[in-house]
Amino acid sequence: MFLTNTLVRWSIETLRKDCHPFLGITFLVCKKAKFPVGDDTEIRLDSLTRDHLSQYHRMDQNSEFYFQPFKSNRFWVSLSYPSSGLQAINTQTFNLAFLHSKNTTEWGFINDYIPTIRGIIDDLGGYSPPSLAALAVWIGKDSRWEKGDNIRTIIQKFKKDFNLTTKEISKLFNTFSMPPEGIKITTKNRLDLKSVAHRFEVPPDASSQTEGALSSIRLRNVGPGKDMFLEFGERLTLIAGDNGLGKSFLLDGAWWSLTGEWAGRPAYPIIPKSKELPRIDFKIMDSSLGERTGGAQYLRRGHNWVNLKKSHRPSVAALSIYARVDGSFAVADETRGKLQIDNSESLNLFKVHEVWEGKTGQIEGLIRDWVSWQLTNERGQFTMLSRVLEHLSPEDIGPLEPSNPIRMPGEPRLIPTIKHPYGDVPVVFASAGVKRILLLAYLIIWSWQEHKLASDQAGVSPYKKMVIVIDEVEAHLHPKWQRLVLPALMSVGKLLNEELDVQVIASTHSPMVLASVENDFSTESDVLAHLSLKDDSVCLEKIEFYKYGDMSSWLISPVFGLSHARSRQAEKVINDAKKLQLSDDILPKNVRQITHRLKQVLSPDDTFWSRWLYFARQHGDDI
């Protein structure tokens, strides 16, 4: 018998909330090695830690990274972690708990190591004694267990294997945090550790499938910009910029490049005075990693776009989904299109109500499919839907967990419901943000299931690439949700199929969205593009991604360009205050006026007060 997927996921989610890596790794290493107390001895701590990580933290055998579930800014750590990150934690943060001389291999605990470690944990803030049960499950996730073993059996083995004392357990661990009631503990099947880890985050060195990746696009005399060129990231492309500068034009152009079809009204270009015709050029990455080109020109006489090459345009070997800002969707699947009677329907366009209610001959719709999947789950669609919804769930209302369908007054059908802390809610009454995520999750599942079925019928392998184009990814979402939706979308492919990679092309106005990928953004596979207005011309440029940290720093970064992360009124008063400080003619009454205005627009703890108070007192305003 082995521990269940659900139980191990619970342990990771629980440890991620408050367990410091020191208690989850170093302390266990020390205890297993029987560290002396009140004395030291020669112990190669780095080597023991590396062995521990290799035994318990190698979740993906194809990766050179260790998976660590503890509270940190990343799930995956490099092979150098024992001698770099953890060593710094051991010798700096928790050094008072050890008897250890610098640059030696002599180690031991001080006599009062238990209250010392507990004190350091409490002082750090944000950490607390971790769940003993969660840590025991994490350690025992790949061990064999007997039928009938329960959570207490797992804890007892953990305590014995790591020589934990009663005092250590009572002071350093939370013994009350247990798995939810009714959760299944063991199963006959060994857990797929790689799959579990990838549900949380893909390792940085995960193999990348580049088949079907959109490589670049160039729009000339299309939209607000006369000439806009963008190289797409193999994994992620984020487009930011003010309203009205062409983000949607870029996404529409990217979709046309992917599929050869427009998701709505075709782009209506600027007709230049010169003889140069409006045109779109693009490049895609084919399966052999070579680039192929395509493009189209806009013919003024027929008001239509015509391919530049008379031969077959290069096709993108990917399942593509476009979530538009008006709530409509487009799905392109060339494999499914070839099975149609007229051999041409590779594109589906859905208005928002059609995704809910269905479109004859194309899609049953979320309400019917959800209930059908839930009641039968023949091909595992409902299980997959539940997993994707949980993966895309917000922090504030908890997991978007399906509940039992219900009949509503005047409604002949069963209606799906989702669980909220305050009760089950029919999906038709969900909030705008929840509805958008429900629709996106459903379209992803539906598209993938239909593609797999078509691939099986055609006798070909399913695609290994999915492209998700999404306009204003943060639309309707609370800031808590904005902080996680994009990383979740980037990794959603692994929930559908282990070999499926996702390329995300998204526009955003949200600093939360940009901050959410600070720990995941890679200059090798990701791109941040910015649209701005310079000298009455729209400029599109690829900009370097910086980790600005807090939201106020993002707001005043070049991406958003605010002078202050404050209200417009506060910004005006602060600018007047700065001008007065630089003035040669400073009158006390003017200083008092500015002080009065600052009190009206700034909070008492605003950082600008530290600059203003000293100046004001120097000029007779004793605040």
Coordinates of C-alpha atoms in Angstrom, one line a residue:
M1 CA 0.0 0.0 0.0
F2 CA 1.1 3.6 -0.7
L3 CA -0.1 7.0 0.5
T4 CA -2.8 8.7 -1.7
N5 CA -2.3 11.6 -4.0
T6 CA -4.9 13.6 -2.1
L7 CA -3.1 13.1 1.2
V8 CA 0.4 14.0 -0.1
R9 CA -1.1 17.1 -1.8
W10 CA -2.6 18.1 1.5
S11 CA 0.8 17.7 3.2
I12 CA 2.5 19.9 0.7
E13 CA -0.2 22.6 0.8
T14 CA -0.1 22.6 4.6
L15 CA 3.7 22.7 4.9
R16 CA 3.8 25.5 2.3
K17 CA 1.8 27.8 4.6
D18 CA 4.1 28.0 7.6
C19 CA 7.0 25.5 7.7
H20 CA 10.4 27.0 7.6
P21 CA 12.9 25.0 5.5
F22 CA 15.2 24.7 8.5
L23 CA 12.6 22.6 10.4
G24 CA 11.6 20.7 7.2
I25 CA 15.2 19.8 6.2
T26 CA 18.1 20.7 8.4
F27 CA 16.5 19.8 11.7
L28 CA 15.5 16.4 10.4
V29 CA 19.0 15.8 9.0
C30 CA 20.5 16.7 12.4
K31 CA 18.1 14.5 14.3
K32 CA 18.7 11.5 12.0
A33 CA 22.4 11.9 12.4
K34 CA 22.0 12.0 16.2
F35 CA 23.6 15.4 16.7
P36 CA 25.2 15.7 20.1
V37 CA 23.7 18.2 22.6
G38 CA 26.1 20.4 24.6
D39 CA 29.1 19.1 22.6
D40 CA 30.2 19.0 19.0
T41 CA 31.7 16.3 16.8
E42 CA 32.8 16.0 13.2
I43 CA 29.8 15.9 11.0
R44 CA 29.6 16.8 7.3
L45 CA 26.3 18.5 7.4
D46 CA 26.3 19.5 3.7
S47 CA 26.8 15.9 2.6
L48 CA 24.1 14.6 4.9
T49 CA 21.7 17.3 3.7
R50 CA 22.4 16.4 0.1
D51 CA 21.7 12.7 0.9
H52 CA 18.5 13.7 2.6
L53 CA 17.3 15.8 -0.3
S54 CA 18.2 13.1 -2.8
Q55 CA 16.1 10.6 -0.8
Y56 CA 13.0 12.7 0.0
H57 CA 13.1 15.6 -2.5
R58 CA 13.8 14.2 -5.9
M59 CA 10.3 14.3 -7.2
D60 CA 11.3 14.4 -10.9
Q61 CA 14.1 12.0 -11.8
N62 CA 14.6 13.9 -15.1
S63 CA 15.3 17.1 -13.3
E64 CA 18.5 18.3 -11.6
F65 CA 16.4 20.2 -9.1
Y66 CA 15.1 19.3 -5.7
F67 CA 11.4 19.9 -4.8
Q68 CA 10.9 21.5 -1.4
P69 CA 7.3 22.0 -0.1
F70 CA 8.2 24.5 2.6
K71 CA 7.4 28.2 2.9
S72 CA 9.7 29.8 0.4
N73 CA 9.6 31.9 -2.8
R74 CA 10.1 28.8 -5.0
F75 CA 9.3 25.1 -5.0
W76 CA 12.4 23.9 -6.9
V77 CA 16.0 24.4 -5.6
S78 CA 19.2 23.6 -7.3
L79 CA 21.8 21.0 -6.4
S80 CA 23.9 23.7 -4.7
Y81 CA 21.1 24.4 -2.2
P82 CA 22.7 22.4 0.7
S83 CA 25.9 24.3 0.4
S84 CA 24.4 27.7 -0.5
G85 CA 20.9 28.5 0.6
L86 CA 20.6 26.1 3.5
Q87 CA 24.1 26.7 4.6
A88 CA 23.4 30.4 5.0
I89 CA 20.2 29.5 6.9
N90 CA 22.1 27.2 9.2
T91 CA 25.2 29.4 9.9
Q92 CA 23.4 32.8 9.9
T93 CA 19.7 32.6 10.8
F94 CA 19.9 29.6 13.2
N95 CA 23.5 29.8 14.2
L96 CA 22.6 30.4 17.9
A97 CA 21.1 26.9 18.1
F98 CA 24.4 25.3 17.1
L99 CA 27.9 24.7 18.5
H100 CA 29.9 25.3 15.4
S101 CA 33.1 27.1 14.5
K102 CA 33.3 28.8 11.2
N103 CA 35.0 26.8 8.4
T104 CA 35.0 23.6 10.3
T105 CA 33.0 20.4 10.2
E106 CA 32.4 20.3 13.9
W107 CA 28.7 20.5 14.7
G108 CA 26.4 20.0 17.7
F109 CA 23.3 21.5 19.4
I110 CA 23.6 23.9 22.3
N111 CA 21.9 22.7 25.5
D112 CA 18.9 25.0 25.0
Y113 CA 18.5 24.3 21.3
I114 CA 14.8 23.7 21.5
P115 CA 13.6 27.0 22.9
T116 CA 16.3 28.8 20.8
I117 CA 15.0 27.3 17.6
R118 CA 11.4 28.1 18.6
G119 CA 12.4 31.7 19.5
I120 CA 14.1 32.2 16.1
I121 CA 11.0 30.8 14.3
D122 CA 8.7 33.1 16.2
D123 CA 10.9 36.2 15.6
L124 CA 11.1 35.6 11.9
G125 CA 7.4 36.2 11.4
G126 CA 5.3 34.4 8.9
Y127 CA 6.4 31.0 10.2
S128 CA 5.0 28.8 12.9
P129 CA 5.4 25.2 14.2
P130 CA 4.6 23.0 11.2
S131 CA 2.1 20.2 11.2
L132 CA 3.7 17.0 12.5
A133 CA 1.2 15.0 10.5
A134 CA 2.0 16.9 7.2
L135 CA 5.7 16.5 7.7
A136 CA 5.3 12.8 8.4
V137 CA 3.2 12.3 5.3
W138 CA 5.8 14.2 3.2
I139 CA 8.6 12.0 4.4
G140 CA 6.6 8.8 4.0
K141 CA 5.1 9.6 0.6
D142 CA 7.1 7.0 -1.3
S143 CA 7.2 4.3 1.5
R144 CA 5.3 1.1 1.5
W145 CA 2.5 0.8 4.1
E146 CA 0.3 -1.9 5.4
K147 CA -3.4 -2.1 4.8
G148 CA -5.2 -0.4 7.7
D149 CA -2.3 1.9 8.5
N150 CA -3.6 5.3 9.5
I151 CA -2.2 8.8 10.1
R152 CA -1.0 7.9 13.6
T153 CA 1.0 5.0 12.2
I154 CA 2.7 7.3 9.8
I155 CA 3.5 9.8 12.5
Q156 CA 4.9 7.1 14.8
K157 CA 7.2 5.9 12.1
F158 CA 8.4 9.4 11.4
K159 CA 9.1 10.1 15.1
K160 CA 11.1 6.9 15.4
D161 CA 13.1 7.3 12.1
F162 CA 14.2 10.8 13.1
N163 CA 14.7 10.3 16.8
L164 CA 12.2 13.0 17.8
T165 CA 11.8 13.6 21.5
T166 CA 8.5 14.4 23.3
K167 CA 9.9 17.9 24.1
E168 CA 10.9 18.6 20.5
I169 CA 7.5 17.6 19.3
S170 CA 5.6 19.7 21.8
K171 CA 7.7 22.8 21.3
L172 CA 8.6 22.7 17.6
F173 CA 5.6 21.0 15.9
N174 CA 1.9 21.4 15.6
T175 CA 0.3 18.1 16.8
F176 CA -3.3 19.3 16.2
S177 CA -3.1 19.9 12.4
M178 CA -4.4 16.7 10.9
P179 CA -5.7 15.7 7.4
P180 CA -9.4 16.5 6.8
E181 CA -11.9 14.0 8.1
G182 CA -12.7 11.3 5.5
I183 CA -9.6 11.7 3.5
K184 CA -8.3 8.4 2.1
I185 CA -4.9 7.5 3.5
T186 CA -3.6 4.6 1.5
T187 CA -4.1 3.1 -2.0
K188 CA -2.7 0.1 -3.9
N189 CA -1.0 2.2 -6.5
R190 CA 2.4 3.9 -6.0
L191 CA 2.2 7.7 -6.2
D192 CA 3.5 9.4 -9.3
L193 CA 5.8 11.9 -7.6
K194 CA 6.6 13.8 -10.7
S195 CA 3.0 14.4 -11.5
V196 CA 2.3 15.6 -7.9
A197 CA 5.2 18.1 -8.0
H198 CA 4.4 19.4 -11.5
R199 CA 0.9 20.3 -10.3
F200 CA 2.4 22.9 -8.1
E201 CA 5.2 24.0 -10.3
V202 CA 7.3 22.7 -13.2
P203 CA 11.1 22.5 -12.6
P204 CA 13.2 25.2 -14.3
D205 CA 15.0 22.6 -16.4
A206 CA 11.9 20.7 -17.6
S207 CA 12.2 19.7 -21.2
S208 CA 10.5 22.1 -23.5
Q209 CA 8.5 21.0 -26.5
T210 CA 8.8 23.8 -29.1
E211 CA 6.5 22.2 -31.7
G212 CA 3.9 24.7 -32.8
A213 CA 5.3 27.8 -31.0
L214 CA 4.5 31.2 -32.4
S215 CA 7.9 32.8 -32.9
S216 CA 7.3 36.4 -34.0
I217 CA 4.9 38.8 -35.6
R218 CA 5.2 42.1 -37.5
L219 CA 2.3 44.4 -38.1
R220 CA 2.8 47.3 -40.6
N221 CA 0.1 49.9 -40.9
V222 CA -2.2 47.8 -38.8
G223 CA -3.8 49.3 -35.7
P224 CA -2.4 52.4 -33.9
G225 CA 1.2 51.5 -34.7
K226 CA 2.8 52.0 -38.1
D227 CA 5.3 49.2 -37.6
M228 CA 5.2 46.9 -34.6
F229 CA 7.4 43.9 -34.3
L230 CA 7.3 41.3 -31.4
E231 CA 9.3 38.2 -30.7
F232 CA 7.2 35.8 -28.6
G233 CA 8.5 33.9 -25.6
E234 CA 8.4 30.2 -26.1
R235 CA 6.5 29.8 -22.8
L236 CA 5.1 33.2 -21.9
T237 CA 4.6 36.6 -23.6
L238 CA 3.1 39.4 -21.5
I239 CA 2.0 42.6 -23.3
A240 CA 1.4 45.8 -21.1
G241 CA 0.7 49.4 -22.0
D242 CA -1.9 52.1 -21.9
N243 CA -5.4 51.8 -23.2
G244 CA -5.9 52.3 -26.9
L245 CA -2.3 51.5 -28.0
G246 CA -3.0 48.2 -29.7
K247 CA -2.8 45.3 -27.3
S248 CA -5.9 43.7 -28.7
F249 CA -4.6 44.3 -32.2
L250 CA -1.5 42.4 -31.3
L251 CA -3.5 39.5 -29.8
D252 CA -5.8 39.4 -32.8
G253 CA -2.8 39.4 -35.1
A254 CA -1.2 36.6 -33.0
W255 CA -4.4 34.5 -33.3
W256 CA -4.6 35.0 -37.0
S257 CA -0.9 34.0 -37.3
L258 CA -1.6 30.8 -35.3
T259 CA -4.8 29.8 -37.1
G260 CA -5.2 31.7 -40.4
E261 CA -8.6 32.9 -39.1
W262 CA -9.9 36.0 -37.3
A263 CA -11.6 35.4 -33.9
G264 CA -14.0 38.2 -34.7
R265 CA -14.1 41.2 -37.0
P266 CA -10.9 41.2 -39.2
A267 CA -8.4 43.9 -38.4
Y268 CA -9.2 47.1 -40.2
P269 CA -5.8 48.7 -41.0
I270 CA -4.7 52.2 -41.4
I271 CA -4.6 53.1 -45.1
P272 CA -1.3 54.9 -45.5
K273 CA -0.6 57.7 -47.9
S274 CA 2.4 55.8 -49.2
K275 CA 2.1 52.9 -51.6
E276 CA 3.1 50.4 -48.9
L277 CA 0.2 48.1 -48.3
P278 CA -0.8 47.1 -44.8
R279 CA 0.6 43.7 -44.0
I280 CA 1.2 41.1 -41.4
D281 CA 4.2 38.9 -41.3
F282 CA 4.8 36.0 -38.8
K283 CA 7.2 33.2 -38.0
I284 CA 6.4 29.9 -36.4
M285 CA 8.7 27.2 -34.9
D286 CA 8.2 23.9 -36.5
S287 CA 8.8 20.4 -35.1
S288 CA 12.5 20.4 -36.3
L289 CA 13.1 23.7 -34.5
G290 CA 13.3 25.6 -37.8
E291 CA 11.3 28.7 -38.5
R292 CA 8.8 29.0 -41.2
T293 CA 7.3 32.3 -42.4
G294 CA 3.9 33.4 -43.5
G295 CA 2.0 36.6 -44.0
A296 CA -0.8 38.5 -45.6
Q297 CA -1.5 41.9 -47.3
Y298 CA -4.7 44.0 -47.0
L299 CA -6.2 44.7 -50.4
R300 CA -8.0 48.0 -50.4
R301 CA -10.3 47.1 -53.3
G302 CA -11.8 44.1 -51.7
H303 CA -11.3 45.1 -48.1
N304 CA -9.9 41.7 -47.3
W305 CA -6.7 40.0 -46.2
V306 CA -4.9 37.9 -48.8
N307 CA -2.0 35.4 -48.1
L308 CA 1.3 36.5 -49.4
K309 CA 2.1 33.0 -50.6
K310 CA -0.2 31.2 -52.9
S311 CA 1.0 27.9 -51.5
H312 CA -0.3 26.4 -48.3
R313 CA 0.4 28.8 -45.3
P314 CA 2.5 27.3 -42.6
S315 CA 0.3 25.6 -40.0
V316 CA 0.9 25.6 -36.2
A317 CA 0.9 22.1 -34.7
A318 CA -0.9 23.2 -31.5
L319 CA -4.3 23.3 -30.0
S320 CA -5.1 27.0 -29.6
I321 CA -7.6 28.8 -27.4
Y322 CA -8.3 32.5 -27.4
A323 CA -10.2 34.1 -24.4
R324 CA -11.3 37.5 -25.6
V325 CA -12.0 40.4 -23.2
D326 CA -15.7 40.5 -24.2
G327 CA -16.1 37.0 -22.8
S328 CA -16.2 35.2 -26.2
F329 CA -13.8 32.4 -27.1
A330 CA -12.2 30.9 -30.1
V331 CA -10.8 27.4 -30.4
A332 CA -8.6 26.1 -33.3
D333 CA -7.9 22.4 -33.8
E334 CA -6.6 21.4 -37.2
T335 CA -6.8 17.7 -36.3
R336 CA -10.5 18.0 -35.5
G337 CA -11.1 20.2 -38.6
K338 CA -9.8 17.5 -41.0
L339 CA -12.5 15.1 -39.7
Q340 CA -15.3 17.5 -40.6
I341 CA -17.4 16.7 -43.7
D342 CA -16.3 19.7 -45.6
N343 CA -12.7 19.4 -44.2
S344 CA -12.7 23.0 -43.2
E345 CA -14.1 23.5 -39.7
S346 CA -10.9 23.8 -37.7
L347 CA -12.1 26.9 -36.0
N348 CA -14.9 27.3 -33.5
L349 CA -16.1 30.8 -32.4
F350 CA -18.3 30.9 -29.3
K351 CA -20.1 33.8 -27.8
V352 CA -20.2 33.7 -24.0
H353 CA -23.8 32.4 -23.8
E354 CA -22.9 29.7 -26.3
V355 CA -20.1 28.4 -24.0
W356 CA -22.7 28.3 -21.2
E357 CA -25.7 26.9 -23.1
G358 CA -24.2 25.2 -26.1
K359 CA -24.1 25.8 -29.9
T360 CA -25.8 23.3 -32.1
G361 CA -23.5 20.9 -33.8
Q362 CA -20.4 22.3 -32.1
I363 CA -20.5 22.2 -28.3
E364 CA -23.0 21.1 -25.6
G365 CA -22.0 23.9 -23.3
L366 CA -20.7 24.1 -19.8
I367 CA -24.0 23.4 -18.0
R368 CA -24.9 20.2 -19.9
D369 CA -21.3 18.9 -20.2
W370 CA -20.5 19.5 -16.5
V371 CA -23.5 17.6 -15.3
S372 CA -23.0 14.8 -17.8
W373 CA -19.3 14.5 -16.9
Q374 CA -20.1 14.5 -13.2
L375 CA -22.8 11.8 -13.4
T376 CA -20.9 9.5 -15.7
N377 CA -17.2 10.6 -15.7
E378 CA -16.6 7.9 -18.4
R379 CA -13.4 9.4 -19.8
G380 CA -12.3 11.1 -16.6
Q381 CA -13.5 14.6 -17.8
F382 CA -15.0 15.5 -14.5
T383 CA -11.9 14.4 -12.6
M384 CA -9.9 16.6 -14.9
L385 CA -12.3 19.5 -14.6
S386 CA -12.1 19.3 -10.8
R387 CA -8.3 19.3 -10.9
V388 CA -8.0 22.2 -13.3
L389 CA -10.6 24.2 -11.3
E390 CA -8.6 23.6 -8.1
H391 CA -5.4 24.6 -9.9
L392 CA -6.9 27.9 -11.0
S393 CA -8.7 28.6 -7.7
P394 CA -8.3 31.9 -5.7
E395 CA -6.9 32.2 -2.2
D396 CA -9.8 34.1 -0.7
I397 CA -12.8 31.8 -1.4
G398 CA -10.8 28.6 -1.4
P399 CA -10.8 25.8 -4.0
L400 CA -13.5 25.9 -6.7
E401 CA -14.8 22.5 -5.8
P402 CA -17.8 21.1 -7.7
S403 CA -20.8 20.1 -5.5
N404 CA -24.0 18.2 -6.4
P405 CA -26.1 19.5 -9.3
I406 CA -29.5 20.9 -8.4
R407 CA -32.8 21.7 -10.0
M408 CA -33.8 25.4 -9.9
P409 CA -37.3 26.8 -10.1
G410 CA -38.5 27.1 -13.7
E411 CA -35.4 25.3 -14.9
P412 CA -35.9 21.8 -16.4
R413 CA -32.2 20.9 -16.3
L414 CA -29.8 20.1 -13.5
I415 CA -27.5 23.0 -12.8
P416 CA -23.9 22.5 -11.6
T417 CA -22.9 24.1 -8.3
I418 CA -19.7 25.0 -6.7
K419 CA -18.8 24.9 -3.0
H420 CA -18.2 28.2 -1.1
P421 CA -17.5 28.5 2.6
Y422 CA -21.0 29.8 3.0
G423 CA -22.7 27.1 1.0
D424 CA -23.2 25.7 -2.5
V425 CA -23.8 28.2 -5.3
P426 CA -25.3 27.4 -8.7
V427 CA -22.8 28.3 -11.4
V428 CA -25.3 30.7 -13.1
F429 CA -25.2 32.8 -9.9
A430 CA -21.4 32.8 -9.5
S431 CA -19.5 36.1 -9.5
A432 CA -18.1 37.5 -12.7
G433 CA -14.6 36.5 -11.8
V434 CA -15.6 32.9 -10.9
K435 CA -17.6 32.6 -14.1
R436 CA -14.7 33.7 -16.2
I437 CA -12.4 31.1 -14.6
L438 CA -15.2 28.4 -14.9
L439 CA -15.6 29.1 -18.6
L440 CA -11.8 29.1 -19.2
A441 CA -11.3 25.9 -17.3
Y442 CA -14.2 24.2 -19.2
L443 CA -13.0 25.4 -22.6
I444 CA -9.5 24.0 -21.9
I445 CA -10.9 20.6 -20.8
W446 CA -13.5 20.4 -23.6
S447 CA -10.9 21.4 -26.3
W448 CA -8.4 18.9 -25.0
Q449 CA -10.9 16.0 -24.8
E450 CA -12.3 16.8 -28.3
H451 CA -8.7 16.9 -29.6
K452 CA -7.8 13.6 -28.1
L453 CA -11.0 12.0 -29.5
A454 CA -10.3 13.5 -33.0
S455 CA -6.6 12.3 -32.8
D456 CA -7.7 8.8 -32.0
Q457 CA -10.3 8.8 -34.8
A458 CA -7.7 10.1 -37.3
G459 CA -5.0 7.6 -36.1
V460 CA -2.5 10.4 -35.2
S461 CA -0.8 11.4 -31.9
P462 CA -2.3 14.3 -30.0
Y463 CA -0.5 17.6 -30.1
K464 CA 2.1 18.3 -27.5
K465 CA 1.5 22.0 -27.6
M466 CA -1.3 24.2 -26.4
V467 CA -1.4 28.0 -27.0
I468 CA -3.6 30.1 -24.8
V469 CA -4.1 33.7 -25.9
I470 CA -5.9 35.7 -23.3
D471 CA -6.9 39.4 -23.4
E472 CA -6.7 41.2 -20.0
V473 CA -6.0 38.1 -18.0
E474 CA -6.9 39.9 -14.8
A475 CA -10.5 40.9 -15.9
H476 CA -13.0 40.6 -13.1
L477 CA -10.5 39.0 -10.7
H478 CA -9.7 40.1 -7.2
P479 CA -6.1 41.0 -6.5
K480 CA -5.6 37.8 -4.5
W481 CA -6.7 35.9 -7.6
Q482 CA -4.6 38.0 -9.9
R483 CA -1.5 36.9 -8.0
L484 CA -1.9 33.3 -9.0
V485 CA -4.0 33.0 -12.2
L486 CA -1.1 33.4 -14.7
P487 CA 1.3 30.9 -13.1
A488 CA -1.5 28.5 -12.9
L489 CA -2.3 28.9 -16.6
M490 CA 1.3 28.4 -17.5
S491 CA 1.4 25.0 -15.8
V492 CA -2.1 23.8 -16.6
G493 CA -0.9 21.6 -19.5
K494 CA 0.7 19.1 -17.1
L495 CA -2.7 18.4 -15.6
L496 CA -4.1 17.4 -19.0
N497 CA -1.1 15.4 -20.2
E498 CA 2.4 14.9 -19.0
E499 CA 3.8 15.8 -22.4
L500 CA 1.7 18.9 -23.1
D501 CA 3.4 22.2 -22.9
V502 CA 1.6 25.5 -22.9
Q503 CA 2.5 28.8 -24.6
V504 CA 0.7 31.7 -23.0
I505 CA 0.3 35.1 -24.8
A506 CA -1.6 37.6 -22.6
S507 CA -2.2 41.3 -22.2
T508 CA -2.6 42.9 -18.8
H509 CA -3.1 46.2 -17.0
S510 CA -2.4 44.7 -13.6
P511 CA 0.8 45.1 -11.5
M512 CA -0.4 42.0 -9.6
V513 CA -0.2 39.9 -12.7
L514 CA 3.3 41.0 -13.4
A515 CA 4.4 40.5 -9.8
S516 CA 2.9 37.0 -9.8
V517 CA 5.5 35.7 -12.3
E518 CA 8.6 37.3 -10.6
N519 CA 9.8 34.0 -9.4
D520 CA 9.0 32.1 -12.6
F521 CA 10.0 34.5 -15.3
S522 CA 12.9 33.3 -17.4
T523 CA 14.7 35.4 -19.9
E524 CA 15.2 32.2 -22.0
S525 CA 11.6 31.4 -22.5
D526 CA 9.6 34.5 -21.5
V527 CA 9.0 38.0 -22.9
L528 CA 7.6 41.2 -21.5
A529 CA 6.6 43.7 -24.2
H530 CA 5.4 47.2 -23.6
L531 CA 3.4 49.6 -25.7
S532 CA 3.9 53.3 -25.3
L533 CA 3.2 56.6 -27.0
K534 CA 6.3 58.5 -28.1
D535 CA 6.2 61.6 -30.3
D536 CA 2.6 60.9 -31.3
S537 CA 3.6 57.4 -32.5
V538 CA 2.9 54.0 -30.9
C539 CA 6.1 52.2 -29.9
L540 CA 6.2 48.5 -29.2
E541 CA 9.4 47.3 -27.5
K542 CA 10.6 44.2 -25.6
I543 CA 11.7 45.4 -22.1
E544 CA 13.8 43.7 -19.5
F545 CA 11.9 42.1 -16.7
Y546 CA 12.9 43.4 -13.3
K547 CA 11.7 42.1 -9.9
Y548 CA 10.2 45.2 -8.5
G549 CA 8.7 43.4 -5.5
D550 CA 5.8 45.3 -4.0
M551 CA 2.9 46.7 -6.0
S552 CA 3.8 50.3 -5.5
S553 CA 7.2 49.8 -7.1
W554 CA 5.5 48.1 -10.1
L555 CA 3.1 51.0 -10.4
I556 CA 5.9 53.6 -10.7
S557 CA 8.0 51.3 -12.9
P558 CA 8.4 52.0 -16.7
V559 CA 5.7 49.4 -17.3
F560 CA 2.9 51.5 -15.8
G561 CA 4.6 54.9 -15.6
L562 CA 2.9 56.5 -12.6
S563 CA 4.8 59.2 -10.8
H564 CA 3.4 58.1 -7.5
A565 CA 1.6 55.0 -6.2
R566 CA -1.0 57.3 -4.6
S567 CA -4.2 59.1 -5.5
R568 CA -4.0 61.8 -8.2
Q569 CA -4.8 64.5 -5.6
A570 CA -2.0 63.2 -3.4
E571 CA 0.4 63.3 -6.3
K572 CA -0.4 66.9 -7.0
V573 CA 0.1 68.0 -3.4
I574 CA 3.4 66.1 -3.1
N575 CA 4.7 67.7 -6.4
D576 CA 3.8 71.2 -4.9
A577 CA 5.5 70.3 -1.7
K578 CA 8.7 69.3 -3.6
K579 CA 8.6 72.6 -5.6
L580 CA 8.4 74.6 -2.4
Q581 CA 11.3 72.7 -0.9
L582 CA 13.4 73.7 -3.9
S583 CA 12.2 77.3 -3.8
D584 CA 14.5 80.2 -2.8
D585 CA 11.5 82.1 -1.3
I586 CA 10.0 79.9 1.4
L587 CA 7.3 81.6 3.5
P588 CA 6.0 80.0 6.7
K589 CA 2.4 80.5 5.6
N590 CA 3.1 78.6 2.4
V591 CA 4.6 75.7 4.4
R592 CA 1.5 75.6 6.6
Q593 CA -0.7 75.5 3.6
I594 CA 1.1 72.5 2.1
T595 CA 1.1 70.8 5.5
H596 CA -2.7 71.3 5.7
R597 CA -3.2 69.9 2.2
L598 CA -0.9 66.9 2.9
K599 CA -3.0 66.0 6.0
Q600 CA -6.0 65.9 3.7
V601 CA -4.6 63.4 1.2
L602 CA -1.9 61.3 3.0
S603 CA -2.3 58.7 5.7
P604 CA -0.4 59.3 9.0
D605 CA 2.2 56.6 8.1
D606 CA 2.8 57.7 4.5
T607 CA 6.6 57.7 3.8
F608 CA 6.5 61.2 2.5
W609 CA 6.0 62.6 6.0
S610 CA 9.5 61.7 7.0
R611 CA 10.8 64.0 4.3
W612 CA 8.3 66.8 4.9
L613 CA 8.3 67.0 8.7
Y614 CA 12.0 68.1 9.1
F615 CA 11.6 70.7 6.4
A616 CA 8.4 72.1 7.8
R617 CA 9.8 72.4 11.4
Q618 CA 12.8 74.2 10.0
H619 CA 10.5 76.8 8.5
G620 CA 8.3 77.5 11.5
D621 CA 5.5 74.9 11.1
D622 CA 5.7 72.8 14.3
I623 CA 3.5 69.9 13.3

